[in-house]
CSV table of C-alpha atoms in Angstrom, one decimal:
chain,number,residue,atom,x,y,z
A,1,MET,CA,-4.8,5.7,-1.2
A,2,SER,CA,-5.7,3.9,-4.4
A,3,SER,CA,-5.3,7.1,-6.4
A,4,ASP,CA,-1.8,7.5,-5.1
A,5,GLY,CA,-0.8,4.1,-6.2
A,6,PRO,CA,0.6,4.8,-9.7
A,7,ARG,CA,2.4,7.9,-8.5
A,8,ALA,CA,4.0,6.0,-5.7
A,9,ALA,CA,5.1,3.3,-8.1
A,10,CYS,CA,6.6,6.0,-10.4
A,11,CYS,CA,8.6,7.4,-7.5
A,12,VAL,CA,10.1,4.1,-6.7
A,13,ARG,CA,11.1,3.8,-10.4
A,14,LEU,CA,12.7,7.2,-10.4
A,15,ILE,CA,14.6,6.5,-7.3
A,16,SER,CA,15.8,3.1,-8.4
A,17,PHE,CA,17.2,4.5,-11.6
A,18,HIS,CA,18.7,7.6,-10.1
A,19,PRO,CA,22.5,7.4,-10.6
A,20,PRO,CA,23.7,9.1,-7.3
A,21,ARG,CA,22.5,6.0,-5.5
A,22,SER,CA,25.1,3.8,-7.2
A,23,PRO,CA,27.7,6.0,-8.9
A,24,PRO,CA,29.9,3.7,-11.0
A,25,ARG,CA,33.5,4.7,-10.4
A,26,LEU,CA,34.9,3.9,-13.8
A,27,PRO,CA,37.9,5.1,-15.8
A,28,SER,CA,37.2,8.5,-17.5
A,29,SER,CA,37.2,6.8,-21.0
A,30,GLN,CA,34.2,4.7,-20.0
A,31,ILE,CA,32.1,7.5,-18.5
A,32,PRO,CA,30.5,8.9,-21.6
A,33,GLN,CA,29.0,5.6,-22.7
A,34,THR,CA,27.8,4.8,-19.2
A,35,MET,CA,26.2,8.2,-18.8
A,36,ALA,CA,24.6,8.0,-22.2
A,37,ALA,CA,23.2,4.6,-21.3
A,38,ALA,CA,22.0,5.8,-18.0
A,39,ALA,CA,20.4,8.8,-19.6
A,40,SER,CA,18.5,6.8,-22.2
A,41,ARG,CA,17.4,4.5,-19.4
A,42,HIS,CA,16.1,7.5,-17.5
A,43,LEU,CA,14.2,8.7,-20.5
A,44,CYS,CA,12.6,5.3,-21.0
A,45,SER,CA,11.5,5.1,-17.5
A,46,ALA,CA,10.2,8.6,-17.4
A,47,THR,CA,8.3,8.6,-20.6
A,48,ALA,CA,6.8,5.2,-20.1
A,49,LEU,CA,5.2,6.1,-16.8
A,50,LEU,CA,2.7,8.7,-17.9
A,51,SER,CA,2.6,10.4,-14.5
A,52,PRO,CA,2.7,14.1,-13.5
A,53,SER,CA,6.0,13.5,-11.7
A,54,ALA,CA,7.5,12.2,-14.9
A,55,ALA,CA,8.3,15.8,-15.7
A,56,ALA,CA,10.7,15.8,-12.8
A,57,ALA,CA,13.0,13.4,-14.7
A,58,PRO,CA,14.9,16.0,-16.9
A,59,ILE,CA,16.1,18.0,-13.9
A,60,ARG,CA,17.2,14.9,-12.1
A,61,GLN,CA,19.0,13.8,-15.2
A,62,ARG,CA,20.9,17.0,-15.5
A,63,VAL,CA,21.9,16.7,-11.8
A,64,GLY,CA,23.1,13.2,-12.6
A,65,TYR,CA,25.5,14.2,-15.4
A,66,GLY,CA,29.2,14.6,-15.0
A,67,SER,CA,31.6,13.4,-12.3
A,68,SER,CA,30.5,12.9,-8.7
A,69,SER,CA,32.2,16.1,-7.5
A,70,ASN,CA,30.4,18.1,-10.2
A,71,ARG,CA,27.2,16.6,-9.2
A,72,ARG,CA,27.7,17.3,-5.6
A,73,TRP,CA,28.2,21.0,-6.4
A,74,LEU,CA,25.0,21.1,-8.5
A,75,CYS,CA,23.1,19.4,-5.8
A,76,ARG,CA,24.3,21.9,-3.2
A,77,ARG,CA,23.3,24.9,-5.4
A,78,TRP,CA,19.9,23.3,-6.0
A,79,ALA,CA,19.5,22.8,-2.3
A,80,HIS,CA,19.6,26.6,-1.8
A,81,GLY,CA,17.1,27.4,-4.5
A,82,PRO,CA,13.7,29.1,-3.7
A,83,ASP,CA,11.7,25.9,-3.8
A,84,ALA,CA,14.4,23.8,-2.2
A,85,ALA,CA,12.3,22.9,0.8
A,86,SER,CA,9.5,21.3,-1.2
A,87,ARG,CA,12.0,19.4,-3.3
A,88,ILE,CA,13.9,18.1,-0.3
A,89,ARG,CA,10.7,17.0,1.3
A,90,ARG,CA,9.6,15.2,-1.8
A,91,LEU,CA,12.9,13.4,-2.0
A,92,THR,CA,12.5,12.0,1.5
A,93,THR,CA,9.0,10.8,0.9
A,94,ARG,CA,10.3,9.0,-2.3
A,95,SER,CA,13.0,7.3,-0.5
A,96,ARG,CA,10.5,6.1,2.1
A,97,THR,CA,8.3,4.7,-0.7
A,98,ALA,CA,11.2,2.9,-2.1
A,99,ARG,CA,12.0,1.2,1.2
A,100,VAL,CA,8.4,0.0,1.5
A,101,SER,CA,8.5,-1.7,-1.9
A,102,CYS,CA,11.8,-3.4,-1.1
A,103,ALA,CA,10.1,-5.0,2.0
A,104,TYR,CA,7.3,-6.3,-0.3
A,105,SER,CA,9.6,-7.9,-2.8
A,106,THR,CA,10.9,-10.5,-0.3
A,107,GLY,CA,7.5,-12.2,0.5
A,108,ALA,CA,4.5,-13.2,-1.6
A,109,GLU,CA,4.2,-11.6,-5.0
A,110,ALA,CA,1.4,-9.3,-6.0
A,111,ILE,CA,-0.8,-10.8,-8.7
A,112,THR,CA,-3.1,-9.1,-11.3
A,113,ALA,CA,-6.3,-10.3,-13.0
A,114,CYS,CA,-4.3,-10.6,-16.3
A,115,SER,CA,-1.8,-13.0,-14.9
A,116,TRP,CA,-4.4,-14.9,-12.9
A,117,ASN,CA,-4.9,-17.7,-15.4
A,118,GLN,CA,-1.2,-18.2,-16.0
A,119,ASN,CA,-0.1,-18.1,-12.4
A,120,VAL,CA,-3.0,-19.7,-10.5
A,121,ILE,CA,-5.1,-21.8,-12.9
A,122,CYS,CA,-2.2,-23.2,-14.9
A,123,SER,CA,0.2,-23.7,-12.0
A,124,ASP,CA,1.6,-27.2,-11.5
A,125,VAL,CA,2.2,-26.6,-7.7
A,126,PRO,CA,-0.5,-25.5,-5.2
A,127,VAL,CA,-1.1,-21.8,-5.1
A,128,LEU,CA,-2.0,-19.7,-2.1
A,129,VAL,CA,-3.7,-16.4,-2.8
A,130,GLU,CA,-4.5,-13.8,-0.2
A,131,PHE,CA,-7.2,-11.3,-1.1
A,132,TRP,CA,-6.7,-8.1,0.8
A,133,ALA,CA,-7.8,-4.5,0.8
A,134,SER,CA,-5.9,-1.3,1.7
A,135,TRP,CA,-6.4,-0.1,5.3
A,136,CYS,CA,-7.7,-3.4,6.5
A,137,GLY,CA,-5.9,-4.1,9.8
A,138,PRO,CA,-6.1,-7.9,9.9
A,139,CYS,CA,-4.8,-8.1,6.3
A,140,LYS,CA,-1.5,-6.7,7.6
A,141,MET,CA,-1.2,-9.6,10.0
A,142,VAL,CA,-2.1,-12.1,7.3
A,143,HIS,CA,0.4,-10.5,5.0
A,144,ARG,CA,3.1,-11.3,7.5
A,145,ILE,CA,2.0,-14.9,7.8
A,146,VAL,CA,1.8,-15.4,4.1
A,147,ASP,CA,5.2,-13.9,3.6
A,148,GLU,CA,6.6,-16.3,6.1
A,149,ILE,CA,4.9,-19.2,4.4
A,150,ALA,CA,6.2,-18.1,1.0
A,151,ALA,CA,9.7,-18.2,2.4
A,152,GLU,CA,9.3,-21.6,4.2
A,153,TYR,CA,7.6,-23.4,1.3
A,154,ASP,CA,9.7,-21.7,-1.4
A,155,GLY,CA,9.5,-23.9,-4.6
A,156,ARG,CA,6.8,-26.2,-3.2
A,157,ILE,CA,3.9,-23.7,-3.3
A,158,LYS,CA,3.4,-20.3,-4.8
A,159,CYS,CA,2.1,-17.4,-2.7
A,160,TYR,CA,0.3,-14.4,-4.2
A,161,LYS,CA,-1.5,-11.3,-3.0
A,162,LEU,CA,-4.4,-9.7,-4.8
A,163,ASP,CA,-5.8,-6.3,-4.0
A,164,THR,CA,-9.6,-6.6,-4.2
A,165,ASP,CA,-10.0,-2.9,-4.9
A,166,ASP,CA,-7.8,-3.1,-7.9
A,167,TYR,CA,-9.3,-6.3,-9.3
A,168,PRO,CA,-13.0,-6.4,-8.1
A,169,GLN,CA,-14.0,-8.8,-10.9
A,170,THR,CA,-11.7,-11.6,-9.6
A,171,ALA,CA,-12.9,-11.0,-6.1
A,172,ILE,CA,-16.5,-11.2,-7.1
A,173,SER,CA,-16.0,-14.4,-9.2
A,174,TYR,CA,-14.6,-16.1,-6.1
A,175,ASN,CA,-17.3,-14.7,-3.8
A,176,ILE,CA,-14.9,-12.7,-1.6
A,177,GLU,CA,-16.9,-10.7,0.9
A,178,ARG,CA,-14.7,-10.5,3.9
A,179,VAL,CA,-11.1,-9.7,3.7
A,180,PRO,CA,-8.5,-11.1,4.4
A,181,THR,CA,-9.5,-14.3,2.6
A,182,VAL,CA,-6.9,-16.8,1.7
A,183,LEU,CA,-7.7,-19.3,-1.0
A,184,LEU,CA,-5.7,-22.4,-1.7
A,185,PHE,CA,-5.7,-23.7,-5.3
A,186,LYS,CA,-4.6,-27.0,-6.6
A,187,ASP,CA,-4.7,-28.0,-10.3
A,188,GLY,CA,-6.6,-24.8,-11.0
A,189,GLU,CA,-9.4,-25.6,-8.5
A,190,LYS,CA,-10.1,-23.9,-5.2
A,191,ILE,CA,-9.6,-26.6,-2.5
A,192,HIS,CA,-9.6,-24.5,0.6
A,193,SER,CA,-10.8,-21.1,1.8
A,194,ILE,CA,-9.7,-19.4,5.0
A,195,THR,CA,-11.4,-16.2,6.0
A,196,GLY,CA,-10.3,-13.8,8.7
A,197,THR,CA,-7.1,-13.8,10.8
A,198,LEU,CA,-6.2,-17.2,12.1
A,199,PRO,CA,-3.0,-18.6,13.6
A,200,LYS,CA,-0.3,-19.6,11.2
A,201,ALA,CA,-0.9,-23.3,12.0
A,202,VAL,CA,-4.3,-23.2,10.3
A,203,TYR,CA,-2.8,-22.1,7.0
A,204,VAL,CA,0.1,-24.5,7.3
A,205,ARG,CA,-2.3,-27.4,8.0
A,206,ALA,CA,-4.3,-26.6,4.9
A,207,ILE,CA,-1.1,-26.6,2.8
A,208,GLU,CA,0.1,-29.9,4.3
A,209,ASN,CA,-3.3,-31.5,3.6
A,210,SER,CA,-3.1,-30.3,-0.1
A,211,PHE,CA,0.3,-32.1,-0.3
A,212,LEU,CA,-1.1,-35.3,1.2
A,213,GLU,CA,-4.0,-35.4,-1.3
A,214,GLN,CA,-1.5,-35.7,-4.2
Q,1,MET,CA,-0.1,12.0,-21.1
Q,2,MET,CA,-0.6,15.7,-20.3
Q,3,SER,CA,2.6,16.1,-18.3
Q,4,ILE,CA,4.8,14.6,-21.0
Q,5,THR,CA,3.3,16.8,-23.8
Q,6,SER,CA,3.6,19.9,-21.8
Q,7,ALA,CA,7.1,19.1,-20.7
Q,8,ALA,CA,8.1,18.4,-24.3
Q,9,ALA,CA,6.5,21.6,-25.5
Q,10,ALA,CA,8.4,23.6,-22.9
Q,11,ALA,CA,11.6,21.9,-23.9
Q,12,ALA,CA,11.0,22.6,-27.6
Q,13,ALA,CA,10.3,26.3,-26.9
Q,14,GLY,CA,13.6,26.6,-25.2
Q,15,SER,CA,12.1,27.6,-21.9
Q,16,PRO,CA,13.5,26.0,-18.7
Q,17,VAL,CA,11.9,22.6,-18.2
Q,18,TYR,CA,11.3,23.2,-14.5
Q,19,THR,CA,8.9,26.1,-14.9
Q,20,PRO,CA,5.7,24.1,-15.4
Q,21,LEU,CA,6.9,21.7,-12.7
Q,22,VAL,CA,7.2,24.4,-10.1
Q,23,SER,CA,3.8,25.8,-10.7
Q,24,ARG,CA,2.2,22.4,-10.7
Q,25,GLY,CA,4.0,21.5,-7.5
Q,26,GLY,CA,2.7,24.6,-5.9
Q,27,ARG,CA,-0.9,23.9,-6.9
Q,28,ARG,CA,-0.6,20.3,-5.8
Q,29,SER,CA,0.9,21.2,-2.4
Q,30,ARG,CA,-1.9,23.7,-1.8
Q,31,CYS,CA,-4.6,21.1,-2.7
Q,32,SER,CA,-2.9,18.5,-0.6
Q,33,VAL,CA,-2.7,20.8,2.4
Q,34,ARG,CA,-6.5,21.2,2.2
Q,35,ALA,CA,-7.1,17.5,1.7
Q,36,GLN,CA,-4.7,16.7,4.6
Q,37,ALA,CA,-6.7,19.0,6.9
Q,38,SER,CA,-9.9,17.1,6.2
Q,39,GLU,CA,-8.1,13.8,6.4
Q,40,GLN,CA,-6.8,14.8,9.8
Q,41,LYS,CA,-10.2,15.8,11.0
Q,42,SER,CA,-11.8,12.5,10.0
Q,43,LEU,CA,-8.9,10.6,11.5
Q,44,GLU,CA,-9.4,12.4,14.8
Q,45,ILE,CA,-13.2,11.8,14.7
Q,46,MET,CA,-12.8,8.1,14.1
Q,47,ARG,CA,-10.1,7.8,16.7
Q,48,LYS,CA,-12.4,9.4,19.3
Q,49,PHE,CA,-15.3,7.3,18.2
Q,50,SER,CA,-13.3,4.1,18.5
Q,51,GLU,CA,-12.1,4.9,22.0
Q,52,GLN,CA,-15.6,5.8,23.1
Q,53,TYR,CA,-17.2,2.8,21.6
Q,54,ALA,CA,-14.7,0.4,23.0
Q,55,ARG,CA,-15.4,1.8,26.5
Q,56,ARG,CA,-19.2,1.7,26.0
Q,57,SER,CA,-19.2,-1.9,24.7
Q,58,SER,CA,-16.5,-3.0,27.1
Q,59,THR,CA,-14.3,-4.3,24.3
Q,60,PHE,CA,-10.6,-3.9,23.8
Q,61,PHE,CA,-8.2,-3.0,21.0
Q,62,CYS,CA,-6.0,-5.6,19.5
Q,63,SER,CA,-2.7,-6.3,21.3
Q,64,ASP,CA,-1.0,-5.4,18.1
Q,65,LYS,CA,-2.0,-1.7,18.0
Q,66,SER,CA,-0.9,-1.3,14.4
Q,67,VAL,CA,-4.0,-3.3,13.4
Q,68,THR,CA,-6.2,-0.9,15.3
Q,69,ALA,CA,-4.4,2.1,13.7
Q,70,VAL,CA,-4.7,0.7,10.2
Q,71,VAL,CA,-8.5,0.1,10.6
Q,72,ILE,CA,-9.1,3.6,12.1
Q,73,LYS,CA,-7.2,5.0,9.1
Q,74,GLY,CA,-9.4,2.9,6.8
Q,75,LEU,CA,-12.6,4.1,8.5
Q,76,ALA,CA,-11.4,7.7,8.2
Q,77,ASP,CA,-10.6,7.3,4.5
Q,78,HIS,CA,-14.1,5.9,3.8
Q,79,LYS,CA,-15.7,8.7,5.8
Q,80,ASP,CA,-13.8,11.2,3.6
Q,81,GLN,CA,-14.7,9.4,0.4
Q,82,LEU,CA,-18.2,8.1,1.0
Q,83,GLY,CA,-19.4,10.2,3.9
Q,84,ALA,CA,-19.8,7.2,6.1
Q,85,PRO,CA,-17.3,5.0,8.0
Q,86,LEU,CA,-17.8,1.9,5.9
Q,87,CYS,CA,-16.0,-1.2,7.2
Q,88,PRO,CA,-12.6,-1.4,5.5
Q,89,CYS,CA,-12.3,-5.2,6.0
Q,90,ARG,CA,-14.9,-6.2,3.4
Q,91,HIS,CA,-15.1,-6.3,-0.4
Q,92,TYR,CA,-18.1,-4.4,-1.9
Q,93,ASP,CA,-19.5,-4.4,-5.4
Q,94,ASP,CA,-20.7,-0.9,-4.9
Q,95,LYS,CA,-19.2,1.0,-2.0
Q,96,ALA,CA,-21.4,4.1,-2.3
Q,97,ALA,CA,-24.6,1.9,-2.2
Q,98,GLU,CA,-23.3,0.0,0.8
Q,99,ALA,CA,-22.5,3.2,2.7
Q,100,ALA,CA,-26.0,4.5,2.0
Q,101,GLN,CA,-27.5,1.2,3.0
Q,102,GLY,CA,-25.7,1.4,6.3
Q,103,PHE,CA,-25.4,-2.3,7.3
Q,104,TRP,CA,-21.6,-2.2,7.3
Q,105,ASN,CA,-21.1,1.3,8.6
Q,106,CYS,CA,-19.1,1.2,11.8
Q,107,PRO,CA,-20.3,0.1,14.3
Q,108,CYS,CA,-21.8,-2.5,12.0
Q,109,VAL,CA,-24.9,-4.5,12.7
Q,110,PRO,CA,-23.0,-7.7,13.8
Q,111,MET,CA,-21.0,-5.6,16.2
Q,112,ARG,CA,-24.0,-3.9,17.7
Q,113,GLU,CA,-26.0,-7.1,18.0
Q,114,ARG,CA,-23.3,-9.7,18.8
Q,115,LYS,CA,-20.1,-7.8,19.4
Q,116,GLU,CA,-18.5,-9.4,16.3
Q,117,CYS,CA,-15.9,-7.2,14.7
Q,118,HIS,CA,-13.9,-9.2,12.1
Q,119,CYS,CA,-11.8,-6.1,11.5
Q,120,MET,CA,-10.3,-6.7,15.0
Q,121,LEU,CA,-11.0,-3.1,16.1
Q,122,PHE,CA,-13.3,-4.0,19.0
Q,123,LEU,CA,-12.3,-7.3,20.6
Q,124,THR,CA,-14.1,-9.0,23.5
Q,125,PRO,CA,-11.7,-9.8,26.4
Q,126,ASP,CA,-12.0,-13.6,25.7
Q,127,ASN,CA,-10.5,-13.1,22.2
Q,128,ASP,CA,-6.9,-14.3,21.8
Q,129,PHE,CA,-5.9,-11.1,20.1
Q,130,ALA,CA,-7.4,-8.7,22.6
Q,131,GLY,CA,-5.1,-6.4,24.3
Q,132,GLU,CA,-5.6,-4.3,27.4
Q,133,ASP,CA,-6.1,-0.8,25.9
Q,134,GLN,CA,-9.2,1.1,25.2
Q,135,ALA,CA,-7.2,4.2,24.0
Q,136,ILE,CA,-5.0,5.0,21.1
Q,137,SER,CA,-3.2,8.2,20.4
Q,138,LEU,CA,-3.1,10.1,17.1
Q,139,GLU,CA,0.7,9.7,17.1
Q,140,GLU,CA,0.4,5.9,17.3
Q,141,ILE,CA,-2.0,5.9,14.4
Q,142,LYS,CA,0.3,8.1,12.3
Q,143,GLU,CA,3.4,6.1,13.1
Q,144,ALA,CA,1.7,2.8,12.3
Q,145,THR,CA,0.0,4.0,9.0
Q,146,SER,CA,3.1,5.8,7.7
Q,147,LYS,CA,4.7,2.4,7.0
Q,148,TYR,CA,2.1,1.4,4.4
């Protein structure tokens, strides 16, 4: 799972920059500049990612050039090629990955060890951090609760998620043994720790108490 | 880094850019087929173990079966990577050492001694999250884990 992480992220990137998703219907005079801009954007995203699938970008670019009818014709020819099955299959998995990441963007944000000081220690509002691990069942339940809390307390507290497998040093420094563990920080200090899956009311009560202490 | 330099070299030589991609894709798919077969096998082993252990310890799966599915997938992943089904709901400094030590290999010591499973795989009937099932199908696991 963790080894697939960067590649999955790359797929999301490629999909989101892929022109057929949002073909700008512009007058013909504007098309060259738009396409050039799109192409340079592609190149940036593809070269910056340093992943095996970055090599896929040139083909996808070529498919993306020209008017939409031209593109459709190219796509159809490409769909009959000898390795069409594998490409089509890869495309579907990519779109699925993209959908997952969209679901994530609405709730609590992911946090890294690098942004820890800035976002948690130096925050002027209380911060809720959920420590989780991949393939931990209860974490998925707590994810949902934290996402709901993030939406309800938007602006009053900040909610983050930290993958303990990606940033073990942070997890060790806060003595995280069991996951999911939710820590509540205020003025850079840990004021509350909730381990395991508990009803949403427990988390809400801890947050309300942190407001009262102000 | 490799992929970019090889793609750039292919483009500079005037050969079609997709040539290296196709061969790499083929190799990758062959490898992934083999990896998938072993993954499937561990998943099935852990699924059967979970069903069996739930019946033997008279515990039940979570009423939200996706939790059960995700934990079984986590156990199967650890079995593949470490050789032992280490509990996926803990953070370890050294996973390999923990797996060798065995305290947190499923069924862990707290589960065997006190029926405590904080992963919510095996729940005693008095637990609020306990469901009524002691069985989960491979399809259920695949469907639930494909979302993540």
